[in-house]
XYZ file of C-alpha atoms in Angstrom:
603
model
C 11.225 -38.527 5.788
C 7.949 -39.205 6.172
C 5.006 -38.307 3.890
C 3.400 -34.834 4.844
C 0.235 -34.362 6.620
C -1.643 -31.688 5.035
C -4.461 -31.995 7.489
C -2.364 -30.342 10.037
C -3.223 -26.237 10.176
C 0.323 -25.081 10.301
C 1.625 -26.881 7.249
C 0.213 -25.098 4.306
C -0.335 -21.864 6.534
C 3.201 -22.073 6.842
C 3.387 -21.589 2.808
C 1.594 -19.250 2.720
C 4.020 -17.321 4.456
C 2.466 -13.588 4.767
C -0.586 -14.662 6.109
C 2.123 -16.850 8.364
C 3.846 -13.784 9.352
C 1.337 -11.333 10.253
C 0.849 -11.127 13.951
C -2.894 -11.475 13.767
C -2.696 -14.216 10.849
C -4.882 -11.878 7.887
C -5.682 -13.756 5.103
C -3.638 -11.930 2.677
C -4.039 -13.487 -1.089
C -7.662 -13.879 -0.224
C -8.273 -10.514 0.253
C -5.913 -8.940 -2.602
C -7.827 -11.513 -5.036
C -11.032 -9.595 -3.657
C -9.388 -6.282 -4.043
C -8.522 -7.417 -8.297
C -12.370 -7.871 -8.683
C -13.455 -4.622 -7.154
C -15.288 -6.264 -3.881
C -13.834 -3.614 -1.557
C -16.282 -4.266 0.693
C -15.424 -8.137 1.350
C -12.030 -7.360 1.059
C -12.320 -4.679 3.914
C -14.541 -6.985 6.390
C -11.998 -9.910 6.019
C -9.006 -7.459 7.031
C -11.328 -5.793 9.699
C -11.981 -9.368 11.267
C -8.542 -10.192 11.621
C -6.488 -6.549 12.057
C -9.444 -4.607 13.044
C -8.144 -1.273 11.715
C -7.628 -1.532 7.807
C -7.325 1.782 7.170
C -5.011 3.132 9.735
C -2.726 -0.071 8.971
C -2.653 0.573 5.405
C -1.345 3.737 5.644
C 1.392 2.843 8.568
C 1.818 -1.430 9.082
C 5.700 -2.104 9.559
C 4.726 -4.950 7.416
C 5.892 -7.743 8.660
C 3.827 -9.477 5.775
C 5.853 -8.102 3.076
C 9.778 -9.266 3.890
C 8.111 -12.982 3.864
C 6.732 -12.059 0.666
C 7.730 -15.287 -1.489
C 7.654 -12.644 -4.582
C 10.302 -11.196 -3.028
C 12.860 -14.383 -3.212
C 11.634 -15.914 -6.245
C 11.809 -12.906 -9.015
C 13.811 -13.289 -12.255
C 16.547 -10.494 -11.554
C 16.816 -10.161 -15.016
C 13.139 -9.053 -15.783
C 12.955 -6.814 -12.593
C 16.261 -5.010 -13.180
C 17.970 -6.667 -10.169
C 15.920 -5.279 -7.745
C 13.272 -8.512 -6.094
C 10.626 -6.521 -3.781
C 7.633 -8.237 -2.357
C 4.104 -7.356 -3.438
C 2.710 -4.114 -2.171
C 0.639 -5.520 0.508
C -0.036 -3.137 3.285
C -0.989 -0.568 0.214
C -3.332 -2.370 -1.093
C -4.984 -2.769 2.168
C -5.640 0.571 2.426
C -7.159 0.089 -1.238
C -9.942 -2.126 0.226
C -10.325 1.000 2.886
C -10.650 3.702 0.650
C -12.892 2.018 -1.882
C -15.284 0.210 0.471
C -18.947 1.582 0.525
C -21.260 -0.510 2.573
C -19.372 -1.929 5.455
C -21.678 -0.369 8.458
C -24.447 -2.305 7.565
C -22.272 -5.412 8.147
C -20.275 -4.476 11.646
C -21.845 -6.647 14.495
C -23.759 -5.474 17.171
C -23.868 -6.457 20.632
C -26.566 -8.886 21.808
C -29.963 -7.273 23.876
C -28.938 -10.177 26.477
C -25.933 -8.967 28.595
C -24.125 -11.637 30.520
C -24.220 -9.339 33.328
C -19.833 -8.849 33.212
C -17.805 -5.865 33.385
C -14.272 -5.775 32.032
C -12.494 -2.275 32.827
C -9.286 -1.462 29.384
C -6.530 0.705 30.711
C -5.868 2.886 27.976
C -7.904 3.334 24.392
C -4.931 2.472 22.071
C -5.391 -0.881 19.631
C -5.116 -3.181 22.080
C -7.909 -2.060 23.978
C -9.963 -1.990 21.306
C -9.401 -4.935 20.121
C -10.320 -6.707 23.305
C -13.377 -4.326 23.424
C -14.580 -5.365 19.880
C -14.213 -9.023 20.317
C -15.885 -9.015 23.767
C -18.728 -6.794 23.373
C -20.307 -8.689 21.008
C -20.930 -11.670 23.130
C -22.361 -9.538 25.810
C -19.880 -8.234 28.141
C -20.143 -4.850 28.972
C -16.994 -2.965 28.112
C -15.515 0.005 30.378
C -12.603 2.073 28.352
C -10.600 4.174 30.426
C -8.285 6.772 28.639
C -6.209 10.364 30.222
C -7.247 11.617 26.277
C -10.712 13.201 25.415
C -10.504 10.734 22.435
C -10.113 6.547 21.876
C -6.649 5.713 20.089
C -3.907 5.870 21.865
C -0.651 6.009 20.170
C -2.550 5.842 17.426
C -3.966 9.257 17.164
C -1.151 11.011 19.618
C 1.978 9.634 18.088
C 1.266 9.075 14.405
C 1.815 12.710 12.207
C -1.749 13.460 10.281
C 0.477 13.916 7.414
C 0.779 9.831 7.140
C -2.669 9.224 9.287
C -5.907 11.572 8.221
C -7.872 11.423 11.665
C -11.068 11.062 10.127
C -9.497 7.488 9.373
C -9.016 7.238 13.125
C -12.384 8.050 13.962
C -14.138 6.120 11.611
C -12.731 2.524 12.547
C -12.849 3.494 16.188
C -16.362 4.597 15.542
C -16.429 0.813 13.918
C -16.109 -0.815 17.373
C -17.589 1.625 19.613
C -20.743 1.373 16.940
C -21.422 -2.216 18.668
C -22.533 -1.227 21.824
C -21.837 -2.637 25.476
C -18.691 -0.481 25.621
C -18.161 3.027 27.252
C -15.523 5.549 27.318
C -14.831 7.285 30.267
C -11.896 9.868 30.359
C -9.645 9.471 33.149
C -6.691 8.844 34.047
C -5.770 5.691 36.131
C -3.677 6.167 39.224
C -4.314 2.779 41.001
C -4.745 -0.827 39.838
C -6.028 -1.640 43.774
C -8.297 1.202 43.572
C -9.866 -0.298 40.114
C -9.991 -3.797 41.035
C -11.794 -2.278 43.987
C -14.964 -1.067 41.978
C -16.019 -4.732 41.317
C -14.705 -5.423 37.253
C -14.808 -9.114 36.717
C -11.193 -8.315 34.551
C -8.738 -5.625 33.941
C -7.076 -5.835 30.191
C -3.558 -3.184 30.372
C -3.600 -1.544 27.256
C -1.215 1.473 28.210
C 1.280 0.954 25.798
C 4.966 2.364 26.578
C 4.517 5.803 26.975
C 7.709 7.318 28.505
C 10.491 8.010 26.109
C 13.823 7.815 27.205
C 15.730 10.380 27.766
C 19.731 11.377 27.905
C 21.728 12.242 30.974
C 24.821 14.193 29.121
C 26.264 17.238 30.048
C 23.851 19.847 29.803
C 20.624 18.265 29.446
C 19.490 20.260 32.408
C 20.812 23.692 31.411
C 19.138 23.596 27.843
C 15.832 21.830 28.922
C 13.499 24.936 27.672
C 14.396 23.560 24.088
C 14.884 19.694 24.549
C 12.120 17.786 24.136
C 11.133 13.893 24.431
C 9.998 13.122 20.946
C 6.850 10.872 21.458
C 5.473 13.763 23.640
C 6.552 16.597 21.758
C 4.358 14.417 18.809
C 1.570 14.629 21.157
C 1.542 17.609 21.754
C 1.971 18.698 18.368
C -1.177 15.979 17.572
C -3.557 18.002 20.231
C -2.591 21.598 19.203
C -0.058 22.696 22.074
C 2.946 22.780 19.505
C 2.322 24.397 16.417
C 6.598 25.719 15.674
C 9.617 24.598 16.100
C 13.384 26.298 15.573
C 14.858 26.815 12.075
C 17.691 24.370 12.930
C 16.419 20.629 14.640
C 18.318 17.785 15.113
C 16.615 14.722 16.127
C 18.657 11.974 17.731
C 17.860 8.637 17.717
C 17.042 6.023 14.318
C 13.881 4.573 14.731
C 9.830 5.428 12.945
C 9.216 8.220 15.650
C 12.493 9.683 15.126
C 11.221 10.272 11.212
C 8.159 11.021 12.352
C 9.949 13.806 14.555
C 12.205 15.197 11.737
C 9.467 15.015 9.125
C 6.779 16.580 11.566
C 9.486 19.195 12.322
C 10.112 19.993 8.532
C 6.508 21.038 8.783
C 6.212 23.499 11.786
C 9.161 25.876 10.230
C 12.426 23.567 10.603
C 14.288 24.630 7.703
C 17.563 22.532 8.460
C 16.171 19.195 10.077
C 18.986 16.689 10.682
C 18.958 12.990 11.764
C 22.004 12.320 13.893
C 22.148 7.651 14.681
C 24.665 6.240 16.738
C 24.698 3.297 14.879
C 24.894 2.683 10.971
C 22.353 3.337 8.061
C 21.574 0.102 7.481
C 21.253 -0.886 11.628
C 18.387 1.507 12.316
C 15.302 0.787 13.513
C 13.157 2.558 10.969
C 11.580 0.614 8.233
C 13.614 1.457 4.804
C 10.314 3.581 3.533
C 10.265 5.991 6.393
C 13.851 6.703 5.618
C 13.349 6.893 2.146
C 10.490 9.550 2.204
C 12.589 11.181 5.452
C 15.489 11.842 2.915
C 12.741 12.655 0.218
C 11.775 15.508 1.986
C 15.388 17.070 2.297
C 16.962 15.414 5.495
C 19.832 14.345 6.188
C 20.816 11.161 8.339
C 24.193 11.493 9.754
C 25.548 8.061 11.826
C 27.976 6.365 13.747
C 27.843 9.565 15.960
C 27.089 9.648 19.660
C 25.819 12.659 21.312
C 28.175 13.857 24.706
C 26.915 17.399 25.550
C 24.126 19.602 24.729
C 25.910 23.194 24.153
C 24.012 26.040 25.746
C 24.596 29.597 26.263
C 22.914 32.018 29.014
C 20.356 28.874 29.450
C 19.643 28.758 25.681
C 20.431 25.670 23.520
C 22.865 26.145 21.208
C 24.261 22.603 19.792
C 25.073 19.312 20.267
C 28.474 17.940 20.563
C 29.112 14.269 18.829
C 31.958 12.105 19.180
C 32.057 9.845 16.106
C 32.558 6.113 16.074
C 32.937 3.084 14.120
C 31.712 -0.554 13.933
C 34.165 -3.313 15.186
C 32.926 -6.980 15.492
C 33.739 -9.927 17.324
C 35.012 -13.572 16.534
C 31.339 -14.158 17.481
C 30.577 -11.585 14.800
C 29.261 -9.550 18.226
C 28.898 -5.864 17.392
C 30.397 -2.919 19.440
C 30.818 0.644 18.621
C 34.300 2.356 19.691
C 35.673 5.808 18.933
C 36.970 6.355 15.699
C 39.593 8.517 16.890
C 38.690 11.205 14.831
C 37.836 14.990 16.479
C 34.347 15.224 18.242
C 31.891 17.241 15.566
C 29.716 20.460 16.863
C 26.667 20.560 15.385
C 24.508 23.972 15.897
C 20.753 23.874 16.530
C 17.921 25.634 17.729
C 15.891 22.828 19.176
C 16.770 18.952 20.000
C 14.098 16.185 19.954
C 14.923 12.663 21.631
C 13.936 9.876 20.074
C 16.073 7.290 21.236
C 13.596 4.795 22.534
C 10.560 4.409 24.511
C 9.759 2.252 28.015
C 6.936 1.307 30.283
C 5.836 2.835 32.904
C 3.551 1.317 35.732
C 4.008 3.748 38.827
C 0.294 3.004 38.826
C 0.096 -0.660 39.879
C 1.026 -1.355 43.262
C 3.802 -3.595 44.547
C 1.474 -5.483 46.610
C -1.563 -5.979 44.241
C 0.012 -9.725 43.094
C 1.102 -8.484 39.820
C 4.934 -9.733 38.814
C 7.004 -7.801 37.116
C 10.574 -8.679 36.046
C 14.394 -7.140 36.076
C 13.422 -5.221 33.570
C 10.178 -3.678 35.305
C 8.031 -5.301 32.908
C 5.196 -7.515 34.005
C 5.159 -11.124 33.801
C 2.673 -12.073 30.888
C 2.169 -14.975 29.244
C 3.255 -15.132 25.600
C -0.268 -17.563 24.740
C -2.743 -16.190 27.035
C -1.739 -12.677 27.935
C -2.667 -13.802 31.825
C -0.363 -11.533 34.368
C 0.123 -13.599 37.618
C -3.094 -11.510 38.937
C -6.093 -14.297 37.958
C -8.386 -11.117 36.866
C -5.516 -8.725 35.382
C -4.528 -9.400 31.386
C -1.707 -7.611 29.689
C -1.499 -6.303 25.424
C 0.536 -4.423 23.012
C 3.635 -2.411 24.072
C 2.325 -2.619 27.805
C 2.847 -6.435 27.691
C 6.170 -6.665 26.102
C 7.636 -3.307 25.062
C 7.261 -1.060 21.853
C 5.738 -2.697 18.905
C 3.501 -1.846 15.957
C -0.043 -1.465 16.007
C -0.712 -5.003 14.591
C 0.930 -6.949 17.155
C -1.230 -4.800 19.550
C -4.449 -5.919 17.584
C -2.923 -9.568 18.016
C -2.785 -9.582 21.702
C -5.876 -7.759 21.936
C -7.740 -11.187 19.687
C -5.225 -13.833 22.515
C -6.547 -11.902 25.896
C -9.887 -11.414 24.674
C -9.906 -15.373 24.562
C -8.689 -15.674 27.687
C -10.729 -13.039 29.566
C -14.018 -14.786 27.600
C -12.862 -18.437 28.748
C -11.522 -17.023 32.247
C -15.199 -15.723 32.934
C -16.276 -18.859 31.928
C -14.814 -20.889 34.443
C -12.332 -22.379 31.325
C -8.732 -23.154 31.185
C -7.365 -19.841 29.439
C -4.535 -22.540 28.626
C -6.694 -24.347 26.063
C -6.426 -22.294 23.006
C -9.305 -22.878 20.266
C -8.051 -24.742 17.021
C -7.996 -22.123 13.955
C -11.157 -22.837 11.043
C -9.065 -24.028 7.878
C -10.728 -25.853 4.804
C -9.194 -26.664 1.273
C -11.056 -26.934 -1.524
C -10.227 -27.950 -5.322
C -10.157 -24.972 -7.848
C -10.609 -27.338 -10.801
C -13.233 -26.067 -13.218
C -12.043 -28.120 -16.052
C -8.710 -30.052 -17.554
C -6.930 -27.247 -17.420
C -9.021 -24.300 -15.818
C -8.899 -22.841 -12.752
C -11.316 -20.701 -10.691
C -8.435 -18.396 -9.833
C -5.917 -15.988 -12.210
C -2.633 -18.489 -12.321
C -0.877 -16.362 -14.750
C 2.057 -15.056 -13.212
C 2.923 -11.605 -13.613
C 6.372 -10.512 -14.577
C 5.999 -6.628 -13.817
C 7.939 -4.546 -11.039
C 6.089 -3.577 -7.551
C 4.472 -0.094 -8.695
C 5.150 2.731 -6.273
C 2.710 4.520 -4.308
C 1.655 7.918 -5.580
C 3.271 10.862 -3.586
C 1.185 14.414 -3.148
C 4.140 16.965 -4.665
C 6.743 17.768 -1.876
C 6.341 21.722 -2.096
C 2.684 21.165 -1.218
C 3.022 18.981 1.788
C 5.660 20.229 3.485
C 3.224 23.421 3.798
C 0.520 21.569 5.367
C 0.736 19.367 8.652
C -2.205 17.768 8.154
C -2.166 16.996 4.352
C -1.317 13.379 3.178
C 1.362 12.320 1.884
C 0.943 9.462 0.285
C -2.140 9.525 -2.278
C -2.407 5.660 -1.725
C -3.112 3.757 -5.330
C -6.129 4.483 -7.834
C -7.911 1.485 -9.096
C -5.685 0.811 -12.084
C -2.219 0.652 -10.279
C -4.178 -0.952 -7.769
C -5.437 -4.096 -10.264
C -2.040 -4.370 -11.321
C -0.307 -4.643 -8.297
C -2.484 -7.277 -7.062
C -1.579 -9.433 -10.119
C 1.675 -9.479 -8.742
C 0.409 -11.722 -5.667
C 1.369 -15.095 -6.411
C -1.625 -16.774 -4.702
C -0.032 -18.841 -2.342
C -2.790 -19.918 -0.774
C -3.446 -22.297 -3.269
C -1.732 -25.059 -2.943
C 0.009 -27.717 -5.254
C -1.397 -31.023 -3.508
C -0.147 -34.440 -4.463
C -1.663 -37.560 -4.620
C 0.468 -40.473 -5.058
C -1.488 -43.004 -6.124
C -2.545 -41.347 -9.467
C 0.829 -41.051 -10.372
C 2.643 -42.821 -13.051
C 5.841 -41.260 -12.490
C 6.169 -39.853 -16.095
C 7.840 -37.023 -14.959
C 5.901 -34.338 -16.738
C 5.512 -32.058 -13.430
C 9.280 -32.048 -13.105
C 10.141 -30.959 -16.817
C 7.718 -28.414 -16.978
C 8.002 -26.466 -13.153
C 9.760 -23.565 -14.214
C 11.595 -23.584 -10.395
C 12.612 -26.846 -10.724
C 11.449 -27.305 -7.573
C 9.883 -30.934 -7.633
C 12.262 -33.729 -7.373
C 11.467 -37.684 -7.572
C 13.767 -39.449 -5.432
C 14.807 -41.974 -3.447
C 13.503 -41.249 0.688
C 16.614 -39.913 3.044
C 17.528 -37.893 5.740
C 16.283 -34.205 5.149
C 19.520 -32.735 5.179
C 20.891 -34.932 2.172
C 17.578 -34.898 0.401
C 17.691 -30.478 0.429
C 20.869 -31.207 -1.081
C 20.144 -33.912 -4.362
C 17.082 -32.084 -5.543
C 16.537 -30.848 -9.063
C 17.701 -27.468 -7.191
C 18.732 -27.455 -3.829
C 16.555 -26.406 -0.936
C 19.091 -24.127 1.113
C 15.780 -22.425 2.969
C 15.662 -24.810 5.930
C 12.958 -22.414 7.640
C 10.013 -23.317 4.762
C 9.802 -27.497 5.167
C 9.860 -30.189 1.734
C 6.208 -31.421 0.782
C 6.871 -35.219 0.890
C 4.705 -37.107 -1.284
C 4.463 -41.156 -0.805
C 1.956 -43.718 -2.103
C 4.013 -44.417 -5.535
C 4.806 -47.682 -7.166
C 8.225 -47.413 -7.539
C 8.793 -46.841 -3.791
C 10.250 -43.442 -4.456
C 8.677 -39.834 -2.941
C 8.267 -37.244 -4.264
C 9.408 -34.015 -2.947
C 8.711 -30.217 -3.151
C 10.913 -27.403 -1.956
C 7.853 -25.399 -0.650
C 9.899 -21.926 -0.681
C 10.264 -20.897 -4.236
C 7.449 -22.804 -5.349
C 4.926 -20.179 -7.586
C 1.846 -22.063 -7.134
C 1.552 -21.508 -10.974
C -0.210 -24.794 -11.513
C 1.336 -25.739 -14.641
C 2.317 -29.161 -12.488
C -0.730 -29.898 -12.711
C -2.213 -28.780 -15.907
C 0.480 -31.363 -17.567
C 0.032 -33.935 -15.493
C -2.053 -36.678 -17.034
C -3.508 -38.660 -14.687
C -4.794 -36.058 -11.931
C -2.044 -36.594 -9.599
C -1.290 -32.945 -9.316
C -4.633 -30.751 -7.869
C -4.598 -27.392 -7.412
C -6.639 -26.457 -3.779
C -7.571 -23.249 -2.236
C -6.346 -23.274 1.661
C -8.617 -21.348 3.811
C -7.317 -20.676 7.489
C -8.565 -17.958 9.965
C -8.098 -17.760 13.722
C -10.931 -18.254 15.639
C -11.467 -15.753 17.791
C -13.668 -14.885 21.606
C -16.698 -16.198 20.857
C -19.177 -18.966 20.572
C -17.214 -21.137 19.051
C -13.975 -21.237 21.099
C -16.402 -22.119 24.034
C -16.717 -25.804 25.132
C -20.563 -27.504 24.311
């Protein structure tokens, strides 16, 4: 193999793998170091440049940070009981939000010289904002159109107050709108020709996917006074038009707006809420906390049953009928679900809600406009630039490719806003700008280090809950109390600080072996070079994760390497506080994502 090239971006953002694996690339150990010395307010701005909404995504991020967590692969079983969970990092985001003081003074503002360009966002969800944010500030003047009297989107109509306060919605969209150059105007939008017509230099689709589905069984039609689409029913209930619901609810489907359904419904006088899944427990599409605090709150989840008629009598719902079914797999280990053979179940309600998915809808653009759309009715959008195959018209979040979460929408809000910028500059949207990245030594002495290297043994600390009796009286009180500064300091200890690196420098070493005897993963091996497959296997340990690469380290006498499985690697530096020539250096790895603005633009 050959010898690794740190000086390529992706390698050591690669190790640090939530940072890797958040959509829009946040800095994560960075910020949770800032959050352990009480600078909320640098802690806040560094999440804000990179997520945009802090506080709305500490309170509901489906964390696609935290299963990368390398704390969550590398804890001793025996000191956490068993049970490895990553560090608490979406919480502790919303730490930085609710501690920060003087972040207004430090939100940009847009310039006093406009570049005279008007770019028109269909819909005010986080997409849209996004683009709006990153754009304004260079000058472009910003035109927000929205059917809702306020900017949000799914945000603020699909998200229960009970998990999102909305005076955390209006502050960070007050954040954006706050720079100037960008203007709401409430209106629906029936006609892309008709918008393109009134002279915007770019269109950015922000609409999300905001049609759930429904079900065509037996007696959908009959019942319809007390069926009800779930992500509009939450809507509704969000503005004010729904403020009850039946005693008995059952809410079919398994994903986060099903729980937000049942939990919403537990609220508004459901007093027997089930959760009825066609598939198993562990196959939903929910993230494992909204299940947990789902069941917390007293309801049920029933699966492997599939509804076949809605039960009604003189035009009044009166229950669903199930037929129950079981897993069988393939020789491909291909899942289907057949009937079990057992008797179909009857279960009584008062009201249904469906939540069994949501879709796009685009009745709105025009066949003939030259926008592509697929089989599936989606438009064709580029996965880099956003660009549709209309040269002015830019896609983002669920509109783009289907339901998401609100970071990914924040990501492709930070990729079109590039390509709009470089598009009205006459650029090739293709050319994406390289990502800033330094890495600098945190060597303060023989042995000291500018950052905590201690690692902590403890267990991830739970989020406070406000007392279930109290909550489930109030729709709009908060469930989760989010962590005081104590609990807060000591889960952030638990961050392993993976941005700083372990980098090796071959020519300083003597080959004593002193970094291999004292790594407590065993995770650095000095061997003779190979093919990677048979080097993973003759390590001190074997490297079975094939998806995190081997740090090969060249340059010694001997004519060995040395290698490093990256993946369970602590970044405790005791490597090199033993090593005694300096071979070993311990460097802080800096990347961020450069964004619209001057300095994606060519000189």
């Amino acid at each position: 193999m050959r010898a690794t090239d740190i000086g390529n971006p992706d390698y050591f953002h690669k190790v640090v793998d939530c940072q890797w694996a958040c959509p829009a690339h946040t800095p994560v150990p960075e910020y949770i170091r800032l959050i352990a010395h009480g600078r909320f307010d640098d802690a806040y701005m560094i999440n804000w440049k990179s997520n945009v909404f802090p506080g709305i995504l500490g309170r509901t991020c489906d964390r696609p940070c935290e299963p990368a967590c390398r704390r969550g692969r590398v804890e001793d079983e025996t000191l956490v009981k068993g049970k490895k969970e990553p560090v608490a990092i979406c919480r502790l985001k919303r730490v930085a939000a609710d501690n920060k003081n003087g972040v207004i003074e430090r939100m940009p503002k847009a310039p006093q010289q406009k570049l005279g360009k008007t770019i028109a966002c269909v819909g005010g969800g986080p997409a849209s904002l996004t683009v709006a944010r990153d754009l304004a500030v260079l000058g472009y003047d910003i035109v927000i159109f929205d059917q809702d009297p306020k900017l949000g989107g799914m945000i603020r109509t699909q998200i229960p107050r009970f998990r999102l306060p909305e005076q955390v919605i209006d502050e960070e969209v007050a954040f954006i709108t706050g720079i100037g150059n960008i203007e709401f105007r409430q209106r629906r939008v029936e006609s892309m020709k008709a918008l393109l017509k009134e002279g915007f230099d770019a269109v950015f689709v922000g609409s999300g996917a905001p049609r759930g589905r429904d079900l065509d069984i037996p007696g959908r039609k009959e019942a319809a006074a007390n069926i009800h689409i779930g992500i509009d029913w939450l809507s509704n209930v969000s503005f004010g038009h729904i403020d009850k619901i039946g005693k008995r609810v059952i809410v079919l489907g398994g994903g986060n707006t099903a729980m937000d359904c049942c939990r919403t419904s537990r609220r508004l006088g459901g007093s027997d809420v089930k959760v009825v899944v066609r598939s198993g427990f562990d196959e939903m599409k929910a993230s494992p906390w909204e299940k947990e605090d789902a069941m917390h709150e007293d309801i049920p989840i029933l699966n492997f049953l599939v509804p076949k008629e809605f039960t009604h009598k003189n035009g009044k719902l009166t229950g669903v009928v199930f037929e129950k079914v079981k897993a069988v797999y393939d020789d491909k280990g291909r899942r289907s679900l057949v009937p079990s053979g057992e008797p179909d179940q009857h279960l009584e309600c008062d009201d249904v809600l469906v939540a069994v998915g949501q879709e796009n809808a685009f009745p709105w653009i025009e066949g003939d406009v030259g926008i592509e759309f697929d089989k599936w009715h989606m438009p064709k959008v580029d996965t880099v630039t956003l660009a549709s195959t209309h040269p002015k018209v830019f896609f983002g979040g669920d509109a783009a490719f289907g339901p998401k979460n609100i970071i990914w929408a924040a990501a492709h809000g930070h990729d079109a806003a590039i390509s709009i910028d470089k598009s009205l500059r006459g650029e090739d949207v293709g050319d994406r700008p390289a990502p800033g990245m330094n890495i600098v030594s945190q060597k303060m002495g023989i042995h000291e280090w500018s950052y905590d290297n201690d690692v902590s043994v403890v267990s991830r600390f739970k989020v406070p809950h406000r007392d279930k009796a109290i909550s489930l009286k109030d729709i709009k009180a908060e469930v989760e109390l989010g962590f005081d500064l104590d609990l807060a300091w000591k889960e952030a200890q638990r961050c392993l600080n993976c941005d700083v690196q372990t980098v090796f420098s071959g020519n300083l070493c003597i080959e004593c072996d002193a970094c291999v005897d004292i790594c407590p993963m065993d995770c650095i091996t000095f061997t003779e070079n190979g093919e990677e497959k048979a080097l993973r296997e003759r390590l001190m340990a074997p490297a079975l994760n094939t998806e995190q690469d081997l740090y090969i380290g060249d340059g010694l006498k001997t004519g060995r390497i040395m290698v490093k499985d990256e993946d369970v690697c602590l970044h405790c530096g005791l490597c090199a506080e033993r090593c005694p020539t300096g071979a070993w250096d311990m460097r802080k790895y800096y990347i961020e994502m450069t964004q619209a603005g001057h300095t994606c633009q060519k000189r």
